[in-house]
Structure formats: structure tokens, C-alpha cells
XYZ file of C-alpha atoms in Angstrom:
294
model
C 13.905 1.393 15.049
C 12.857 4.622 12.924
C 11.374 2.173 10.694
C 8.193 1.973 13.267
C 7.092 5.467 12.911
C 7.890 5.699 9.356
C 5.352 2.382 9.491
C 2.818 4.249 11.573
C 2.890 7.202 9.350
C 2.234 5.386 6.190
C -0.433 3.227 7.683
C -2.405 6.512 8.769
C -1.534 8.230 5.084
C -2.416 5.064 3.327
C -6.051 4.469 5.345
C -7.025 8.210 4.428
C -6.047 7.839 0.950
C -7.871 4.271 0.426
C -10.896 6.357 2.208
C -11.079 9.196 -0.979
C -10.036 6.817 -3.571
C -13.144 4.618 -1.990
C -15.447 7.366 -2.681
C -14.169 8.439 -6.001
C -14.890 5.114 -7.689
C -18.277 6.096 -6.702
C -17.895 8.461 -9.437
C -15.261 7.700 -11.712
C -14.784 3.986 -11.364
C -12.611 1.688 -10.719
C -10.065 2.372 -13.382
C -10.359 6.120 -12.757
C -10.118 5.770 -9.225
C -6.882 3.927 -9.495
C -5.160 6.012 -11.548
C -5.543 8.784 -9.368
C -3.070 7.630 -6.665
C -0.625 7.597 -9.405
C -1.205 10.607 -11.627
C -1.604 12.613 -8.608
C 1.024 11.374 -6.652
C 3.856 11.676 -8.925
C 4.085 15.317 -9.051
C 4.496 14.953 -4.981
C 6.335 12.482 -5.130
C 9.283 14.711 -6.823
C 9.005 17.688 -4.891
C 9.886 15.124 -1.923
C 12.770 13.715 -3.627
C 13.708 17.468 -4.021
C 13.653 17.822 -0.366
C 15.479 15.019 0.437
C 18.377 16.023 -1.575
C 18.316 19.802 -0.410
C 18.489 18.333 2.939
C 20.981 15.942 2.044
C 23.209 17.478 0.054
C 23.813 14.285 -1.815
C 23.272 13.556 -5.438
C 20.769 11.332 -7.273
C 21.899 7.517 -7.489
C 22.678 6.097 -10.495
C 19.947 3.063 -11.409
C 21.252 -0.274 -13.097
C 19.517 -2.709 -14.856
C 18.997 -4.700 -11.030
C 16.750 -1.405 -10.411
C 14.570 -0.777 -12.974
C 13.703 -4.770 -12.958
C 12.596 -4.620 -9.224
C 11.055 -0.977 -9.874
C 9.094 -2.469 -13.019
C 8.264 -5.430 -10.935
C 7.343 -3.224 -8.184
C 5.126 -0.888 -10.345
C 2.923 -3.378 -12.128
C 2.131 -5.359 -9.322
C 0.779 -2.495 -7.186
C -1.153 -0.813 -10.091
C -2.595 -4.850 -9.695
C -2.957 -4.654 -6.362
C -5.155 -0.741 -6.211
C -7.505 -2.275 -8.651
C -8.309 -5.459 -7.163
C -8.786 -3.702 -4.145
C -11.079 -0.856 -5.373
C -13.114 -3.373 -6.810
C -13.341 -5.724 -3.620
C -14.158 -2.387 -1.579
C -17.049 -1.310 -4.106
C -19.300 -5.035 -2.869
C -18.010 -4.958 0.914
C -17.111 -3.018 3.313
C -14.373 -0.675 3.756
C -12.609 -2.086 6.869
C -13.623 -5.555 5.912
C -11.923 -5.303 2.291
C -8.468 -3.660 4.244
C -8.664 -6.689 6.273
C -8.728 -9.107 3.213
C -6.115 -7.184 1.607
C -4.137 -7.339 5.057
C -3.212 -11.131 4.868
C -0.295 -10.051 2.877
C 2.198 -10.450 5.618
C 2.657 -14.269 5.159
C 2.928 -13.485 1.645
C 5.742 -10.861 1.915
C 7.972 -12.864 4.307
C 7.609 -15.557 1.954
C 8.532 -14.074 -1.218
C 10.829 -11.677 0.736
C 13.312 -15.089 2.260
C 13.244 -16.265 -1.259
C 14.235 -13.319 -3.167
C 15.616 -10.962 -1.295
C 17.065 -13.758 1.538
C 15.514 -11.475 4.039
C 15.611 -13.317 7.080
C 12.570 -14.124 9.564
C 12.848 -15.151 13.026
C 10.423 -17.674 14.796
C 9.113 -15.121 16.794
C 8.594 -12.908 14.042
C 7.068 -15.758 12.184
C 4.961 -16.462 15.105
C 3.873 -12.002 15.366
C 2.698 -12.795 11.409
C 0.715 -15.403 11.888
C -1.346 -14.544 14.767
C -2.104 -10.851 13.546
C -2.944 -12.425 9.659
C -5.340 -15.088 11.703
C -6.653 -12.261 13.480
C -7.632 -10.569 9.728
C -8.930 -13.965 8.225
C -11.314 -13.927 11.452
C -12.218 -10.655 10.885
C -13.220 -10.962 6.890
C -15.239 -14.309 8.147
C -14.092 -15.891 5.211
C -16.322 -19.006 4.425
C -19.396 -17.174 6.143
C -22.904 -16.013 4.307
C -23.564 -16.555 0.673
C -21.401 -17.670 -2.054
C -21.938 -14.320 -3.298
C -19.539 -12.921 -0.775
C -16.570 -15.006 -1.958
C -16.226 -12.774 -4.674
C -14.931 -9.404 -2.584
C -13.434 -12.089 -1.091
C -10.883 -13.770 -3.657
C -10.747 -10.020 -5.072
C -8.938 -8.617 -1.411
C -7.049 -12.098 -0.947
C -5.255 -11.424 -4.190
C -4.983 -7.528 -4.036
C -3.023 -8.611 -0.405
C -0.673 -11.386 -2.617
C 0.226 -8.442 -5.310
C 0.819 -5.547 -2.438
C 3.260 -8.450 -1.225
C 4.960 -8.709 -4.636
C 5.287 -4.768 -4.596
C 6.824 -4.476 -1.491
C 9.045 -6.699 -2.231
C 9.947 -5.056 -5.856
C 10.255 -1.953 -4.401
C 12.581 -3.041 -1.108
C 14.412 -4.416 -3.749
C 14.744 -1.668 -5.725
C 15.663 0.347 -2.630
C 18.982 -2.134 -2.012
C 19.656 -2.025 -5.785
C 20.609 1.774 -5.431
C 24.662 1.501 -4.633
C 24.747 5.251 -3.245
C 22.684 7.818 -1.294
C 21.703 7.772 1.863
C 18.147 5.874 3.321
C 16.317 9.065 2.648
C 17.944 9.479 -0.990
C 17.324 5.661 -1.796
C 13.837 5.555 -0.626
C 12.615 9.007 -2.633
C 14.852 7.841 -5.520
C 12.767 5.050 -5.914
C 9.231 6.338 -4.965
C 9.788 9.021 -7.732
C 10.901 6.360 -10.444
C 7.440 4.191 -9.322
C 5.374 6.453 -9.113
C 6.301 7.964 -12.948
C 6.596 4.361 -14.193
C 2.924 3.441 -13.211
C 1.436 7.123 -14.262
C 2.759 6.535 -17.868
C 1.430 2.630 -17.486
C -1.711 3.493 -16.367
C -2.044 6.968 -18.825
C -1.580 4.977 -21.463
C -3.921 2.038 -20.863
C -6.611 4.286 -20.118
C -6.198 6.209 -22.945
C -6.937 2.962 -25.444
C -9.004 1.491 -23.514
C -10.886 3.366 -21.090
C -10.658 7.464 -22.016
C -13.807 8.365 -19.596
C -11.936 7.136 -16.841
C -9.299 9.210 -17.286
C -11.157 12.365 -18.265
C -13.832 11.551 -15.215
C -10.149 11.770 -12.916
C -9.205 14.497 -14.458
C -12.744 16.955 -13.682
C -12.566 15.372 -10.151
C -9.252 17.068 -9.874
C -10.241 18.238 -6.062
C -10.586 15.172 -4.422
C -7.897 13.640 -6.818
C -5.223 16.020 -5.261
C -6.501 15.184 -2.091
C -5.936 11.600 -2.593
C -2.676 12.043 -4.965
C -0.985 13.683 -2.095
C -1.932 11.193 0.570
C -1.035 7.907 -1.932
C 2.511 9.962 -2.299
C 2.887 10.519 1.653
C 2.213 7.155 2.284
C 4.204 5.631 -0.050
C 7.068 7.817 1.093
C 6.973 6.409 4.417
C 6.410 2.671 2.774
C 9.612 3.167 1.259
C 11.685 4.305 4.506
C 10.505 1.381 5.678
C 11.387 -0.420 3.496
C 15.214 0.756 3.249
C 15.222 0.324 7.089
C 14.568 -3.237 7.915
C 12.470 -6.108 6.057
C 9.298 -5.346 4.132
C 7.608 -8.678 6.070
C 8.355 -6.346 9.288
C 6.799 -3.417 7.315
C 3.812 -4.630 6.375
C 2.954 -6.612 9.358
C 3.384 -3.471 11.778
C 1.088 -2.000 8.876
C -1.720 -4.181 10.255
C -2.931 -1.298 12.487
C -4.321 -0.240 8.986
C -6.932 -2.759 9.677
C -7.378 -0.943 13.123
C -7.537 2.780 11.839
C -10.107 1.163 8.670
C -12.596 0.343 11.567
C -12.513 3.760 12.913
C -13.149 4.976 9.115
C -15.810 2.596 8.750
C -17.930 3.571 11.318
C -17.574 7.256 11.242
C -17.771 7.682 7.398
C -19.122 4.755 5.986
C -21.732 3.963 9.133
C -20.625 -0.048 9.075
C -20.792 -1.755 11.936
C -18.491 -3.757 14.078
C -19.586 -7.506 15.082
C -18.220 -9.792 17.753
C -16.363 -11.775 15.153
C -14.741 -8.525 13.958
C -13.768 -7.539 17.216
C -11.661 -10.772 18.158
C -9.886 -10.245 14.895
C -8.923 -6.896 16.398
C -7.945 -8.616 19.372
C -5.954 -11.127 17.226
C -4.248 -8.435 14.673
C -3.272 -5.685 17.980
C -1.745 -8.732 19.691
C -0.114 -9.715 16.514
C 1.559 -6.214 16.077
C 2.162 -6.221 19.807
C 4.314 -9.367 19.534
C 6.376 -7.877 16.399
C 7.161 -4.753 18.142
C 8.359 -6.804 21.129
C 10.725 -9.318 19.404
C 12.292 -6.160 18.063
C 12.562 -3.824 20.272
């Protein structure tokens, strides 16, 4: 069961991190803002790998071929996935977005049965589906002008590439043939997060340079957010080497609750009544996961 506070952890890392990259696209953009959870985060994410194998006395696992495909896989797909949602979060708002993004559930135990043959049990099946109705009430997808179907179809489809992550990355995680949870799941982190920094360094440099220098002067914040993308992620991937990544990211629907709390004390949005039964809806959701497993 130390996959639920590992969950937890990463949830509360993640929202804080999604809160400063939100206000550095305000600044940098998009592009810039998304390659400052990588850039960042890589130098973090070694010194925790270092950690883990001080503590561990163990030595590095040796990738295959199985690995970096997964960890490529992995990579790509949430470089996707930060975009997509930066962009969705600069036309709505911040909690609302996290709840678009936050249908990914569905989408994880789906891809996760057919290529990883992780298994899902009705009751777990049953958990998903009420807390990802409770986050397609909250968005109020279908309401207001057509305008608003474009944060919309941006969030939906940042959710389907998280799910394609996670599941690249769990993968990844059961490629390694040695090392302990710890070892596997900082092994991997480390490898992601310096695939997607050279990715993205490179992209921006021939396409987009002022995004990359505009990161670079914002170093302050970037840290800031560099170090909580890392954290999180390092907790993502415990998770993920503990049990499946559809109970991972489902548990990681109290994101949606801890993005309200953001919303309203940084960002001065609202809550409506719709909103509020989705809360209902994704908290009774969890609930039900968290019961079926304990």
C-alpha cells in the first residue's frame, strides 16, 4: 500500500508545479514554460537517483532495448502532454483545465490491460468511472460557447498523452531486470527526464530560441518549478513500480481537489454548483479505489 502516499505526494508536488509553470507561460510561453519542468528537473532528478543508491547500496540497472522503447515512448508523450496542457490552462481556468486533463484514468487502464496486461477489477473499473464522470461534470463539457471547446479538446488530449506516459514509463520501470523499487523508479526518472531535456533543447533551439533564452533569465521561478516537476515525478514513478499506473493516476484525482484550492487562493476563480458535484463525484471516486484496495 506505500504506493498511496507516494500517490498523495506526487499529486501535491505535481499541483504546485503546474501552479509556477501556469504563471511562467505568462512570461515565457508555452514552449518556454514547458521546457522548464524538464531542463530544471533533470539536474534533481540525478541527485535523487544518487540518494537512492547511497541508501541502497545497490548498483545502477542495466537498460535493454525493452527500456529505452518504453522510456522514449514515455518521454515524447509527456513533453505532448505539458504542452497541450499549458496551452488549455492559458484560455481556462486552472482547476478547470486539471480537471480536463484528469479524465485520463479510463485512458490508462485501457492502454495499461492492453500493453502491459495490467489487470483491472470491476470495482476498480467501477472507482474510475465515477471519479472521471465526476471531472467531465466538473469541466461542463458541452456548456457556453463553441469557443470553449477549444481548452476543451486541448485538456481532453493532454489527459490521453499523460495516459500514454504513464504507461511508457511503468513500463520502463518493469523493463529494468535488477534494483530494487527505489533503484528502478529513479533509474528511470533520471533517463526521462535527460531524454526530454535534450528533445526539447534541441527543438527550441531551431525553432523557437526566445523560448529557451526567456527560461533561461527566469531561472528563479524555473528552479522553483524544476524541482517540484522532479519531486513529483519521483513519486509518479514509485507508484508506478508499486502497483498499476490506472491505480496511480486515478488516486491522483485529488489533483483536481488540491487545483480548486489553488484556484481560488491564487488565481481568484470561483467554484459553481456544477463544479462542486464533480468534487462530490471525483472524492467518492477515489474513496471507492482506496476501499477495493485496502
Amino acid at each position: 500500500m506505500l504506493w498511496i502516499p507516494a500517490t498523495l505526494a506526487a499529486a501535491a508536488a505535481q499541483t504546485a508545479r503546474n501552479a509556477t509553470q501556469r504563471r511562467l507561460t505568462e512570461t515565457i510561453g508555452t514552449a518556454g514554460a514547458t521546457q522548464v519542468r524538464f531542463l530544471y528537473g533533470f539536474p534533481f532528478a540525478l541527485v535523487f537517483l544518487s540518494i537512492a543508491l547511497t541508501l541502497s547500496g545497490e548498483r545502477l540497472p542495466r537498460p535493454d532495448g525493452g527500456f529505452f522503447a518504453f522510456v522514449v515512448a514515455g518521454a515524447v508523450a509527456q513533453i505532448l502532454a505539458t504542452a497541450l496542457m499549458l496551452a488549455a490552462m492559458r484560455e481556462r481556468s486552472f482547476a478547470v483545465v486539471t480537471a480536463y486533463v484528469k479524465t485520463e484514468p479510463v485512458q490508462t487502464a485501457l492502454v495499461g490491460l492492453l500493453i502491459l496486461s495490467d489487470p483491472v477489477t470491476p470495482g476498480g473499473l467501477a472507482a474510475i468511472l465515477v471519479a472521471t464522470a465526476g471531472v467531465i461534470v466538473m469541466s461542463g463539457v458541452g456548456r457556453g460557447a463553441g469557443a470553449s471547446w477549444r481548452p476543451a479538446l486541448l485538456g481532453l488530449a493532454a489527459g490521453a498523452f499523460f495516459a500514454l506516459s504513464a504507461i511508457g514509463f511503468r513500463g520502463a520501470i518493469l523493463a529494468l531486470d535488477s534494483g530494487g523499487t527505489l533503484i528502478r523508479a529513479s533509474t528511470t526518472l533520471a533517463w526521462g527526464l535527460g531524454l526530454q531535456t535534450l528533445i526539447l533543447t534541441a527543438w527550441l533551439l531551431a525553432l523557437d530560441r526566445p523560448a529557451l533564452t526567456g527560461s533561461l533569465r527566469a531561472w528563479r521561478p524555473s528552479i522553483a518549478a524544476g524541482f517540484l516537476g522532479a519531486l513529483a515525478s519521483q513519486f509518479w514513478f514509485l507508484g508506478f513500480a508499486l502497483t498499476t499506473a490506472a491505480n496511480v493516476r486515478t488516486l491522483a484525482l485529488v489533483e483536481v481537489l488540491m487545483a480548486q484550492a489553488v484556484s481560488r487562493r491564487l488565481f481568484a476563480q470561483g467554484t459553481s454548483g456544477r463544479e462542486w458535484l464533480g468534487l462530490v463525484l471525483v472524492t467518492g471516486g477515489v474513496g471507492a479505489l482506496l476501499w477495493f484496495h485496502a
